[in-house]
Amino acid sequence: MNPQVELNLALILFVPWFSILAWLYWAYPKQPRLAARSLFDSAALLLATLLAGWGMQWSMHNADPNAGAIWKQVLATSVAYGLFLGVMTAALLLRWRLLPRWRAAVAAADA
């Protein structure tokens, strides 16, 4: 296997699932869709993706070489997925706290 593909295989295999989760996070709830929310959501998705990529690379370089090649991939996938979900969960909880402020801003602008 190409060494570059092997190094990034965990991320390559999870890109479809990360994309589905990212789309769901971005799309719901539909309102309010302010610039502040779009910026917040973009930053959360970027941070989640960067940390997942970093975690995958870290895992591949720090996995026990005696465990076998497949276990490097298992560790890399687990760490990348955990970091992605951790950031997205934190962002979702923070967004729930910020939504009332954003709704109030929309209501004030409409009034």
PDB file of C-alpha atoms in Angstrom, residues 58-110:
ATOM      1  CA  TRP A  58      -0.425  11.241  16.224  1.00  0.00           C
ATOM      2  CA  SER A  59      -1.944   7.781  16.646  1.00  0.00           C
ATOM      3  CA  MET A  60      -0.216   6.375  13.587  1.00  0.00           C
ATOM      4  CA  HIS A  61       3.170   7.611  14.812  1.00  0.00           C
ATOM      5  CA  ASN A  62       2.691   6.559  18.444  1.00  0.00           C
ATOM      6  CA  ALA A  63       0.978   3.176  18.077  1.00  0.00           C
ATOM      7  CA  ASP A  64       2.863   0.132  19.283  1.00  0.00           C
ATOM      8  CA  PRO A  65       4.762  -1.160  16.220  1.00  0.00           C
ATOM      9  CA  ASN A  66       4.584  -4.725  17.572  1.00  0.00           C
ATOM     10  CA  ALA A  67       0.773  -4.729  17.584  1.00  0.00           C
ATOM     11  CA  GLY A  68       0.501  -5.044  13.809  1.00  0.00           C
ATOM     12  CA  ALA A  69      -0.466  -2.707  10.994  1.00  0.00           C
ATOM     13  CA  ILE A  70      -4.218  -3.096  11.424  1.00  0.00           C
ATOM     14  CA  TRP A  71      -4.107  -1.941  15.043  1.00  0.00           C
ATOM     15  CA  LYS A  72      -2.388   1.281  14.036  1.00  0.00           C
ATOM     16  CA  GLN A  73      -5.405   1.946  11.804  1.00  0.00           C
ATOM     17  CA  VAL A  74      -7.864   0.966  14.546  1.00  0.00           C
ATOM     18  CA  LEU A  75      -6.189   3.311  17.026  1.00  0.00           C
ATOM     19  CA  ALA A  76      -5.989   6.133  14.485  1.00  0.00           C
ATOM     20  CA  THR A  77      -9.656   5.749  13.578  1.00  0.00           C
ATOM     21  CA  SER A  78     -10.754   5.641  17.208  1.00  0.00           C
ATOM     22  CA  VAL A  79      -8.760   8.707  18.201  1.00  0.00           C
ATOM     23  CA  ALA A  80      -9.800  10.709  15.122  1.00  0.00           C
ATOM     24  CA  TYR A  81     -13.467   9.828  15.597  1.00  0.00           C
ATOM     25  CA  GLY A  82     -13.340  10.598  19.316  1.00  0.00           C
ATOM     26  CA  LEU A  83     -11.751  13.997  18.755  1.00  0.00           C
ATOM     27  CA  PHE A  84     -14.197  14.882  15.976  1.00  0.00           C
ATOM     28  CA  LEU A  85     -17.214  13.901  18.078  1.00  0.00           C
ATOM     29  CA  GLY A  86     -15.808  15.611  21.163  1.00  0.00           C
ATOM     30  CA  VAL A  87     -15.388  18.949  19.408  1.00  0.00           C
ATOM     31  CA  MET A  88     -18.767  18.664  17.682  1.00  0.00           C
ATOM     32  CA  THR A  89     -20.520  17.797  20.961  1.00  0.00           C
ATOM     33  CA  ALA A  90     -18.916  20.754  22.740  1.00  0.00           C
ATOM     34  CA  ALA A  91     -19.838  23.050  19.842  1.00  0.00           C
ATOM     35  CA  LEU A  92     -23.422  21.762  19.829  1.00  0.00           C
ATOM     36  CA  LEU A  93     -23.822  22.369  23.560  1.00  0.00           C
ATOM     37  CA  LEU A  94     -22.338  25.851  23.264  1.00  0.00           C
ATOM     38  CA  ARG A  95     -24.540  26.606  20.270  1.00  0.00           C
ATOM     39  CA  TRP A  96     -27.646  25.604  22.249  1.00  0.00           C
ATOM     40  CA  ARG A  97     -26.644  28.193  24.841  1.00  0.00           C
ATOM     41  CA  LEU A  98     -26.086  30.846  22.165  1.00  0.00           C
ATOM     42  CA  LEU A  99     -29.265  30.204  20.127  1.00  0.00           C
ATOM     43  CA  PRO A 100     -31.550  32.291  22.391  1.00  0.00           C
ATOM     44  CA  ARG A 101     -29.241  35.289  21.942  1.00  0.00           C
ATOM     45  CA  TRP A 102     -29.194  34.835  18.174  1.00  0.00           C
ATOM     46  CA  ARG A 103     -32.998  34.513  18.087  1.00  0.00           C
ATOM     47  CA  ALA A 104     -33.314  37.698  20.152  1.00  0.00           C
ATOM     48  CA  ALA A 105     -30.992  39.488  17.740  1.00  0.00           C
ATOM     49  CA  VAL A 106     -33.155  38.410  14.792  1.00  0.00           C
ATOM     50  CA  ALA A 107     -36.328  39.511  16.604  1.00  0.00           C
ATOM     51  CA  ALA A 108     -34.779  42.892  17.443  1.00  0.00           C
ATOM     52  CA  ALA A 109     -33.686  43.387  13.848  1.00  0.00           C
ATOM     53  CA  ASP A 110     -37.170  42.528  12.563  1.00  0.00           C
TER      54      ASP A 110
END
